[in-house]
mmCIF file of C-alpha atoms in Angstrom:
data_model
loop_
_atom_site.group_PDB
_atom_site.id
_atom_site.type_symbol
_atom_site.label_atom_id
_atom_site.label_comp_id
_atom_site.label_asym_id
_atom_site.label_seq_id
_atom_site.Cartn_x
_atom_site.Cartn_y
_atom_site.Cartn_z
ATOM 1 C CA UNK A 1 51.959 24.697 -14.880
ATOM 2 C CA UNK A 2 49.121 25.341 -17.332
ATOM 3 C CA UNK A 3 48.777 28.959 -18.667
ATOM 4 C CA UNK A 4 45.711 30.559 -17.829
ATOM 5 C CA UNK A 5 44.578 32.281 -21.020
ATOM 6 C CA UNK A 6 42.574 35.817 -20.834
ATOM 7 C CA UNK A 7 40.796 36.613 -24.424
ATOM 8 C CA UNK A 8 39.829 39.986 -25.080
ATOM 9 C CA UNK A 9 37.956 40.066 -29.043
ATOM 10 C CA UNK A 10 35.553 37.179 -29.710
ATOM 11 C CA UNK A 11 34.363 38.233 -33.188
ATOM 12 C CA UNK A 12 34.852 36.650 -36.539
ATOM 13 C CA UNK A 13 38.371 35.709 -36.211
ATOM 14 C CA UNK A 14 38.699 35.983 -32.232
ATOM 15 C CA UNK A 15 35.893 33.067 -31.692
ATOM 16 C CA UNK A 16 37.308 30.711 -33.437
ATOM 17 C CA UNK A 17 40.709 30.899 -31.423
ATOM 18 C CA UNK A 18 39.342 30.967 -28.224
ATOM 19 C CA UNK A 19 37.576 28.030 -29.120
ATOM 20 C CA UNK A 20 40.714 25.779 -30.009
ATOM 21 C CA UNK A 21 42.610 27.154 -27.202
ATOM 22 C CA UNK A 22 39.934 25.922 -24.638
ATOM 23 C CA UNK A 23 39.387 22.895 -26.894
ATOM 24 C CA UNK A 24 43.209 22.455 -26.252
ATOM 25 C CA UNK A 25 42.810 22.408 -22.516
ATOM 26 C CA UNK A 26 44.041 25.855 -21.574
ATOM 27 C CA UNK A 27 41.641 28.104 -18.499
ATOM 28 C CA UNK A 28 40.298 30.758 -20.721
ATOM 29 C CA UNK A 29 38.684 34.074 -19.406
ATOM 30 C CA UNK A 30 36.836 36.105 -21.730
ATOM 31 C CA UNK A 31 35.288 40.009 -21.086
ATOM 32 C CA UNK A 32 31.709 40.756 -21.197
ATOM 33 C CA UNK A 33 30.820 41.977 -25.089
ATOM 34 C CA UNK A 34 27.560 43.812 -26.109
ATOM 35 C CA UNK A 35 28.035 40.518 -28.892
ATOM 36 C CA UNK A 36 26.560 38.067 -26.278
ATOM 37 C CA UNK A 37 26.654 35.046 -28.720
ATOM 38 C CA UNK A 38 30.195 33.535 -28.585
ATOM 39 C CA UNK A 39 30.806 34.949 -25.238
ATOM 40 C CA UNK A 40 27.490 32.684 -24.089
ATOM 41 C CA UNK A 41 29.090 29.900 -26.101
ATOM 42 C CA UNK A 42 32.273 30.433 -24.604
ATOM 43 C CA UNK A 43 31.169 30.548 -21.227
ATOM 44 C CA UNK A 44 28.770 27.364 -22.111
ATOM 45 C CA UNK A 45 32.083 25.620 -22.786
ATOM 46 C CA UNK A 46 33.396 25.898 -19.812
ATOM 47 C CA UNK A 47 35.142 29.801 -19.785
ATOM 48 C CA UNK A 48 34.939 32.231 -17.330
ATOM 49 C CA UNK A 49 33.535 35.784 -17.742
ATOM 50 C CA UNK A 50 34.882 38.855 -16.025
ATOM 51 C CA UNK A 51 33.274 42.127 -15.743
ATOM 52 C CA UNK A 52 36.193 44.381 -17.027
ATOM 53 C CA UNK A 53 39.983 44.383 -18.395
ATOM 54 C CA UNK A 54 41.387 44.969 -15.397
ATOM 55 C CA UNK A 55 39.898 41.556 -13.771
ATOM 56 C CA UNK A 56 40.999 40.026 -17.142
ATOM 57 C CA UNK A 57 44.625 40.641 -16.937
ATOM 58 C CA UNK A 58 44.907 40.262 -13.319
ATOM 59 C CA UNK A 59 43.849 36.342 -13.309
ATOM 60 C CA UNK A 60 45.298 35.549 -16.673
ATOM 61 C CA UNK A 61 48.889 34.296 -17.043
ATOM 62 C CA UNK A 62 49.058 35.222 -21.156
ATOM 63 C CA UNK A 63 45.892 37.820 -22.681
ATOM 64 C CA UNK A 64 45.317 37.397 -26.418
ATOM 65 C CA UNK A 65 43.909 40.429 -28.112
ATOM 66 C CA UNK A 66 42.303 39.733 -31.346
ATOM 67 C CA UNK A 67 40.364 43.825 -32.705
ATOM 68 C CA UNK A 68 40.437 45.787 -35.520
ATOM 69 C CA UNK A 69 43.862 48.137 -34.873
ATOM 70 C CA UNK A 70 45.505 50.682 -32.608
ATOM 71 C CA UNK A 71 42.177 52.706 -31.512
ATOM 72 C CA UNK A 72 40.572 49.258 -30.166
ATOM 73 C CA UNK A 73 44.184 48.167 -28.577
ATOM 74 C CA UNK A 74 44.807 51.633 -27.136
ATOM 75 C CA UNK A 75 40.996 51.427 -25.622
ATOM 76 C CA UNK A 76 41.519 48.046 -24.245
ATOM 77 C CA UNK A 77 44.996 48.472 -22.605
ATOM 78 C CA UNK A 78 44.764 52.227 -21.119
ATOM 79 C CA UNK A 79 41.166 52.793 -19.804
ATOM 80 C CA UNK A 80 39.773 52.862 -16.289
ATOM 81 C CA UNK A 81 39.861 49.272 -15.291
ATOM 82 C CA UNK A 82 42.135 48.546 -18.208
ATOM 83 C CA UNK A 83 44.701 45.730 -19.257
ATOM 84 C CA UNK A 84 47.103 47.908 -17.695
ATOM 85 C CA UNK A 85 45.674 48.262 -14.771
ATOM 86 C CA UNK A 86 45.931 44.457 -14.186
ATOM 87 C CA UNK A 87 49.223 44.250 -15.125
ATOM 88 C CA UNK A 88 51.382 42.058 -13.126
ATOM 89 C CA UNK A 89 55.113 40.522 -13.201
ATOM 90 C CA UNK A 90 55.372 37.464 -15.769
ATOM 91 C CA UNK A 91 52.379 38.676 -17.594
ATOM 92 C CA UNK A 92 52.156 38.387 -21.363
ATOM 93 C CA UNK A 93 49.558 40.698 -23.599
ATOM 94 C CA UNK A 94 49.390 39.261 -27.209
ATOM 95 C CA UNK A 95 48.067 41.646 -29.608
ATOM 96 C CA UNK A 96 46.712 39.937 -32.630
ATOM 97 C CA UNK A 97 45.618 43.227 -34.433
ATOM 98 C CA UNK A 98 46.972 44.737 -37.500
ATOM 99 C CA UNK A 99 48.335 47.875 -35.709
ATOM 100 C CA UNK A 100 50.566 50.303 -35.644
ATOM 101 C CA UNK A 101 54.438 49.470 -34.927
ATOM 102 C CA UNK A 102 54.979 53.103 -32.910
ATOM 103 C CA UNK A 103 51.827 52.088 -30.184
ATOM 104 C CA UNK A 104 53.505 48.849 -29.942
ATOM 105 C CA UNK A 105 56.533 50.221 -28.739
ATOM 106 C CA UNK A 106 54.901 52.603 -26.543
ATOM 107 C CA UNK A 107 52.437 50.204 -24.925
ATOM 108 C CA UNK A 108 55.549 47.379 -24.735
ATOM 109 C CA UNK A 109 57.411 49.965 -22.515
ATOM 110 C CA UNK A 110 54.686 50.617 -20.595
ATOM 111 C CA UNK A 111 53.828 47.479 -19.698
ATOM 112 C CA UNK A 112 57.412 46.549 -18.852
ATOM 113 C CA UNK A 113 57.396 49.078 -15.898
ATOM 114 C CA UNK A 114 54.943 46.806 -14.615
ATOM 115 C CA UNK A 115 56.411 43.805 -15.279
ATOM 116 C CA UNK A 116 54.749 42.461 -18.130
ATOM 117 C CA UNK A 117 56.005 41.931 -21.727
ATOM 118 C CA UNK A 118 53.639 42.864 -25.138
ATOM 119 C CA UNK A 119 54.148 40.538 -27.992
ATOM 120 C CA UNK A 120 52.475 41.289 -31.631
ATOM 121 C CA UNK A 121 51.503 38.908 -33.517
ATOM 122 C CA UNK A 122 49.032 39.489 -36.567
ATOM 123 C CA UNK A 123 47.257 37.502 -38.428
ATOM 124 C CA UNK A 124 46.642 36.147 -42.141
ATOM 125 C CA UNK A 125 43.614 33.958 -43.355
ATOM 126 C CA UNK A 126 40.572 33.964 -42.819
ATOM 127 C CA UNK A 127 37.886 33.444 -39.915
ATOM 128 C CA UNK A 128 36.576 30.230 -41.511
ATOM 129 C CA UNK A 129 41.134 29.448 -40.856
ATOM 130 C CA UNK A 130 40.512 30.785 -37.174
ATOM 131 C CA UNK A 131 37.503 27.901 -36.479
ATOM 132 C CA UNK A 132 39.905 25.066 -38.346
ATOM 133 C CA UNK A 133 43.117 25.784 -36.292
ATOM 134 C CA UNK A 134 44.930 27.536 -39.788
ATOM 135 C CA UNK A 135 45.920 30.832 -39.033
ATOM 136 C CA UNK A 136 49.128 32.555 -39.990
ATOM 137 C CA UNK A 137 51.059 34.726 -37.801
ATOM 138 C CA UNK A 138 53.886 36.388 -37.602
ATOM 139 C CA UNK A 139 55.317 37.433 -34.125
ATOM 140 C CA UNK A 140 57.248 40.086 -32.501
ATOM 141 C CA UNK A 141 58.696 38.522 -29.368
ATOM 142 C CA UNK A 142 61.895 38.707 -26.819
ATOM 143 C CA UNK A 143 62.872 34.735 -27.452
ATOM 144 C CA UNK A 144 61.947 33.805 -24.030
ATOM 145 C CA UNK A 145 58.093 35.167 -24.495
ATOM 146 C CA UNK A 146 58.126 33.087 -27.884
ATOM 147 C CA UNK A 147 58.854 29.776 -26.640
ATOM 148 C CA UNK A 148 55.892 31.020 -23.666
ATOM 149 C CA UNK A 149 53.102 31.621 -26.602
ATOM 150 C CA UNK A 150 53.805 29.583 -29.100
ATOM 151 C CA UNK A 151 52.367 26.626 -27.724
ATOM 152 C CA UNK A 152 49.008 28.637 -27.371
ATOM 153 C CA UNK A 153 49.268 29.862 -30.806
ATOM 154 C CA UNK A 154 49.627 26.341 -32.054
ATOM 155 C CA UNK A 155 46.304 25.844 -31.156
ATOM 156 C CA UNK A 156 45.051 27.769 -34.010
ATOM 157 C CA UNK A 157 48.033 28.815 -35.973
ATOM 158 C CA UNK A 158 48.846 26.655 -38.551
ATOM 159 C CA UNK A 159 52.465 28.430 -39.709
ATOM 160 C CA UNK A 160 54.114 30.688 -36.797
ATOM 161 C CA UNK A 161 56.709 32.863 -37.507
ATOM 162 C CA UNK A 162 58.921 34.610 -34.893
ATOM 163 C CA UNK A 163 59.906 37.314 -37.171
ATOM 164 C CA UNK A 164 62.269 39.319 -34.293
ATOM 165 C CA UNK A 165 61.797 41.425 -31.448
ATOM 166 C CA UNK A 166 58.520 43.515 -30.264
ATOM 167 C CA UNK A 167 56.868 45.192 -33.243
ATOM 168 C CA UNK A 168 58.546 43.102 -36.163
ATOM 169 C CA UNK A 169 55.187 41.101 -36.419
ATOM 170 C CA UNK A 170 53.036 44.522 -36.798
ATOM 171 C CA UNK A 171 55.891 45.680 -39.272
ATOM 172 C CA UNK A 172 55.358 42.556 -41.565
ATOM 173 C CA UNK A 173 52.429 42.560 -41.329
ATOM 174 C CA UNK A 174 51.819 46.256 -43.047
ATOM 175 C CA UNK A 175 54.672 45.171 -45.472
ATOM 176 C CA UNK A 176 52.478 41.573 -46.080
ATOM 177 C CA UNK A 177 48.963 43.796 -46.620
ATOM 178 C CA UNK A 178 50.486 46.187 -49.372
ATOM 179 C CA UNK A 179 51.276 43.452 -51.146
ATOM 180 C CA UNK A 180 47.979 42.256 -51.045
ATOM 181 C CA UNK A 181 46.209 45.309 -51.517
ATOM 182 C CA UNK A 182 48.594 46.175 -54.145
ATOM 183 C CA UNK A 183 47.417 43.164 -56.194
ATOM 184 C CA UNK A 184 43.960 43.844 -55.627
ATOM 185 C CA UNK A 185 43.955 47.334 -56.873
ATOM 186 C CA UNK A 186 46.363 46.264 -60.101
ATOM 187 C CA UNK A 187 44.020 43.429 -60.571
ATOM 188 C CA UNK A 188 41.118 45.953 -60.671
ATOM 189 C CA UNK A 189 42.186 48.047 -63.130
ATOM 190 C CA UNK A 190 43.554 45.271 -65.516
ATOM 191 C CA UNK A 191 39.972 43.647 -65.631
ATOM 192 C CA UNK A 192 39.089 47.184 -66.621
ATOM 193 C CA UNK A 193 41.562 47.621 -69.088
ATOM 194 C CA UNK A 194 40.231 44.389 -70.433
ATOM 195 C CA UNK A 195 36.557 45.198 -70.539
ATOM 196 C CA UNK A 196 37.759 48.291 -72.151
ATOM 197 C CA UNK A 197 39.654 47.125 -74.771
ATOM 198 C CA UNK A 198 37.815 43.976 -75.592
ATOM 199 C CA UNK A 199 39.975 41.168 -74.341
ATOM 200 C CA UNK A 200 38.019 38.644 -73.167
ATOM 201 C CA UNK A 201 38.300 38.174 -69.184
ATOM 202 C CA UNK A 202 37.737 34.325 -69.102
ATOM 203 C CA UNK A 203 40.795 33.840 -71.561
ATOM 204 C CA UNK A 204 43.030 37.047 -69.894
ATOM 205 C CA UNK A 205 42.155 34.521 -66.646
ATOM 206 C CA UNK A 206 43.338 31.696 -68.158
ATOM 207 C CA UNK A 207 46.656 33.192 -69.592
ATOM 208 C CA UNK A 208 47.457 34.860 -66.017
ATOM 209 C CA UNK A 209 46.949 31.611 -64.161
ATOM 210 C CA UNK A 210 49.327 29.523 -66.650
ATOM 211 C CA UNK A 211 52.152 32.488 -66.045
ATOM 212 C CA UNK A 212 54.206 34.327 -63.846
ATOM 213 C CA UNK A 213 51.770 37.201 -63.210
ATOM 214 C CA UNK A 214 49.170 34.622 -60.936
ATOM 215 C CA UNK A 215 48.639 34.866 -57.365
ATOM 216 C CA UNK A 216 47.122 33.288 -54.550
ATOM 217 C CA UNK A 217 45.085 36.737 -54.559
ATOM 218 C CA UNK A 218 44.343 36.574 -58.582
ATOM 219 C CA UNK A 219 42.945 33.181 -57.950
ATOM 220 C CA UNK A 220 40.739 34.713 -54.866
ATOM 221 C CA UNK A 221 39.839 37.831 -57.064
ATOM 222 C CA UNK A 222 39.179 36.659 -60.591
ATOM 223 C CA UNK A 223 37.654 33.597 -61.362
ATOM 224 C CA UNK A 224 34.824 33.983 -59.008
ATOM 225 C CA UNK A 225 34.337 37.664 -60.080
ATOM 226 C CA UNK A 226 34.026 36.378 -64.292
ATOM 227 C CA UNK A 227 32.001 33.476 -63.678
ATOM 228 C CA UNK A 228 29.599 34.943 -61.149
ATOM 229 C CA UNK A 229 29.587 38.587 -60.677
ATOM 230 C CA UNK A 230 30.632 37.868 -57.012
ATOM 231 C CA UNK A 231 33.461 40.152 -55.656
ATOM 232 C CA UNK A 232 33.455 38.567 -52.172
ATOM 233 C CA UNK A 233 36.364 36.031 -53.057
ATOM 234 C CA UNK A 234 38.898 37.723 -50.899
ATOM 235 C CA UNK A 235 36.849 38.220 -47.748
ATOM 236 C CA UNK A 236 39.137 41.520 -46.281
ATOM 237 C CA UNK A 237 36.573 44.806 -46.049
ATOM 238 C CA UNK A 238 37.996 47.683 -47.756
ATOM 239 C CA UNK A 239 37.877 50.040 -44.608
ATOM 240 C CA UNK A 240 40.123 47.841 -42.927
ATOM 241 C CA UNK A 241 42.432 47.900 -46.118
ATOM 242 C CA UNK A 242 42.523 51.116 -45.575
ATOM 243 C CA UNK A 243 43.175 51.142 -42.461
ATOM 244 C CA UNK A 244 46.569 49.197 -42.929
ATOM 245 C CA UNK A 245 47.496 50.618 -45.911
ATOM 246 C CA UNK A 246 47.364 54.054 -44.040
ATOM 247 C CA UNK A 247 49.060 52.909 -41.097
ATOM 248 C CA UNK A 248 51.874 50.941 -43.892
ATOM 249 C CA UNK A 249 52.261 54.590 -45.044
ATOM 250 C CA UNK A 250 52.521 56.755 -41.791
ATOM 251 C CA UNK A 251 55.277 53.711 -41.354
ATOM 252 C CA UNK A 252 57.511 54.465 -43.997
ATOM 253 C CA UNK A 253 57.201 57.865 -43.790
ATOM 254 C CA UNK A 254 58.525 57.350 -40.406
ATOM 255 C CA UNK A 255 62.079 56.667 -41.906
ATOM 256 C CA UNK A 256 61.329 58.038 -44.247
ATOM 257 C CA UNK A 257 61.265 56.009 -47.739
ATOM 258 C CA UNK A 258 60.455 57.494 -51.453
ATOM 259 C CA UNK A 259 57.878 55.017 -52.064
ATOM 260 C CA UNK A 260 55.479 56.103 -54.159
ATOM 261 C CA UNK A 261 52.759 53.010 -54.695
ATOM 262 C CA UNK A 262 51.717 52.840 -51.246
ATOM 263 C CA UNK A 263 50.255 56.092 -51.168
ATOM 264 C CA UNK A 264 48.651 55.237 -54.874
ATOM 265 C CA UNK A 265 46.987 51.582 -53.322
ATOM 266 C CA UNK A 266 45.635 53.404 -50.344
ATOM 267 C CA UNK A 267 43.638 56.279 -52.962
ATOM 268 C CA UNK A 268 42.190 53.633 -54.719
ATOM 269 C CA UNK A 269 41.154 52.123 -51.215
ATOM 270 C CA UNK A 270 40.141 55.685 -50.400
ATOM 271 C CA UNK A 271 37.833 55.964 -53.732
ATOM 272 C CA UNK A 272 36.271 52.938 -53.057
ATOM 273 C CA UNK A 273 34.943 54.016 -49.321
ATOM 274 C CA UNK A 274 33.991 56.993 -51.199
ATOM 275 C CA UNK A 275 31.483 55.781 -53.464
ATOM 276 C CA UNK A 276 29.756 54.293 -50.894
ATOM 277 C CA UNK A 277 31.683 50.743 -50.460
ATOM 278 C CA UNK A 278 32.784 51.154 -46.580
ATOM 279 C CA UNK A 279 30.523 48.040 -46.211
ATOM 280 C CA UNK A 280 32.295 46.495 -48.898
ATOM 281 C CA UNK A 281 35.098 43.937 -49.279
ATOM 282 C CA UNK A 282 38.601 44.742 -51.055
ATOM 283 C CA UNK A 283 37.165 42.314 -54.221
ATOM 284 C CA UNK A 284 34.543 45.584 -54.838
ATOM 285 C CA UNK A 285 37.528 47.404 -55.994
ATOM 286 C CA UNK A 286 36.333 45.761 -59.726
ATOM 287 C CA UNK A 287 33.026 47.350 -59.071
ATOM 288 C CA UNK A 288 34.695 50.736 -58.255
ATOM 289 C CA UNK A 289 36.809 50.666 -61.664
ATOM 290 C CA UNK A 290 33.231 49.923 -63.279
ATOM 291 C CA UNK A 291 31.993 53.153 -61.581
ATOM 292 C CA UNK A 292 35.016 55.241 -61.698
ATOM 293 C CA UNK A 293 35.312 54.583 -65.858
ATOM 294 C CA UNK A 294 31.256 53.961 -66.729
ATOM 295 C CA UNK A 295 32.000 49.845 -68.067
ATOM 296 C CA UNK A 296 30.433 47.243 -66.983
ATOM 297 C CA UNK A 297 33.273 44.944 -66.258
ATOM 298 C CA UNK A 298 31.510 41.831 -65.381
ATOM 299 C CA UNK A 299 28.931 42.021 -67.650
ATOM 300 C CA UNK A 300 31.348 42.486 -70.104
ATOM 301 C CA UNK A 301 32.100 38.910 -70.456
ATOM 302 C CA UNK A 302 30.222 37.385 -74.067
ATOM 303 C CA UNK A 303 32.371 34.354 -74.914
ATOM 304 C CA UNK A 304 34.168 34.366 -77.518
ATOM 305 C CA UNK A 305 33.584 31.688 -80.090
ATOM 306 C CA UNK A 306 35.633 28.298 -79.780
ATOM 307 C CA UNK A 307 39.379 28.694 -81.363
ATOM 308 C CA UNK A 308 39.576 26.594 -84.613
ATOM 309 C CA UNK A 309 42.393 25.965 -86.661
ATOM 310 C CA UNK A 310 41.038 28.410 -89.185
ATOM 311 C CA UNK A 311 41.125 30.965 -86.543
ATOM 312 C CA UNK A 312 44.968 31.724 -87.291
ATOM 313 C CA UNK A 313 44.839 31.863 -90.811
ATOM 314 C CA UNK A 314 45.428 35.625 -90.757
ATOM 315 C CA UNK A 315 47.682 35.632 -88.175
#
């Protein structure tokens, strides 16, 4: 029998999934949004609206959320006429936020006294990934709710992994965005140092991707950054950095660890929302270092003359 898909989250990433899941055949139901566009195009397409979360869960067979973190998830499953409310036996809710692992475990149990299971499973990429079908998630499942989902998620997942039971997914993906962040905010303050101390950013590009010390992230940052001035390379807004990298730390101080650079990549997070980037995207943590220090990192970028021979005489 074919799953009947509920959707709950049609923005930037969410449209794009429910797209390729009804593309791929599957009866989707979305909720009404104060965003009327890709519900309208949704519904054009051949999904059916429902009024409220309750209605959602109840004629659904699987319900893919796909907001911004715990508040939104929390919202969606526990108010009047919520998910929960619709619960029913055989039910799966599939939270694609970034959230935090100790809701997950609480709204997992609760929907288990109703007969439904919660799996989590984040994503990675980026909405442009979500309309193409090449998403990256990472699931917290019981093995029997995996093999349910994953041939929904195929539809616009392009590498699935089943990282363990409920809440492993949320758990790596914290772990995933301090890395990330991490190398955003080191990044910053290296182009800084740079500017600062005259090395010239096109060439300290150049010698970081030929080494060890390039990333996929470096490569998002940087070279865009030098040769235009645009910071919008990695396309993640710093208030939702924050977001995770707060929720990373509440995590580990949960078991508690002695890590010190989480709470360090979330202040520099923090600074930039508080010189007035919480529009901004994580790449604007170059512009904060600029701010923070008075240099004008990417302006600071005169070209060098061309390396000659001669130019190692003194060497």
């Amino acid at each position: 029998m074919t799953e009947r898909v509920g959707f709950a989250g049609t923005g930037l990433m969410g449209s794009g999934m429910a797209k390729n899941i009804l593309a791929a055949g599957y009866p989707l139901s979305v909720v009404a949004h104060r965003a009327r566009e890709p519900v309208d195009a949704l519904v054009a397409k051949g999904a059916t609206e429902h009024s409220c979360y309750r209605e959602l869960a109840a004629e659904s067979d699987l319900v893919l959320l796909c907001v911004t973190g715990t508040p939104e998830v929390e919202n969606i499953v526990y108010q009047q006429d919520g998910l929960l409310e619709g619960a029913h036996d055989g039910l799966i809710v599939v939270d694609c936020s970034t959230s935090e692992p100790s809701s997950t475990k609480r709204i997992s149990s609760d929907f288990g006294e109703r007969g439904a299971s919660l799996v989590d499973a984040p994503l990675a990429r980026t909405p442009a990934d979500a309309e193409a079908g090449r998403l990256n998630t990472m699931v917290g499942a019981a093995p029997e709710d995996f093999a349910r989902i994953r041939p929904i998620l195929e539809t616009c997942c392009e590498n699935i992994f089943h990282m363990g039971p409920v809440g492993s997914g949320h758990k790596t993906k914290l772990v995933y965005n301090f890395i990330t962040m991490g190398y955003a905010a080191l990044i910053s303050e290296a182009l800084c140092a740079c500017a600062a101390t005259g090395v010239d950013l096109k060439r300290f590009s150049d010698v970081v991707s030929a080494g060890g010390a390039n990333s996929g992230i470096f490569q998002l940052i940087v070279p865009r950054a030098i040769a235009q001035g645009d910071c919008s390379g990695l396309a993640f807004s710093l208030a939702n950095a924050e977001k995770d990298l707060r929720y990373f730390n509440r995590m580990t101080d949960d078991v508690p660890l002695a890590g010190m650079l989480g709470r360090a990549v979330q202040h520099a997070l923090i600074q930039g929302l508080n010189l007035g980037y919480a529009d901004g995207l994580v790449g604007d943590l170059v512009r904060v270092q600029e701010r923070l220090n008075g240099i004008g990192i990417l302006d600071h970028n005169a070209s060098l003359p061309e390396q000659t021979s001669g130019d190692a005489e003194h060497a």
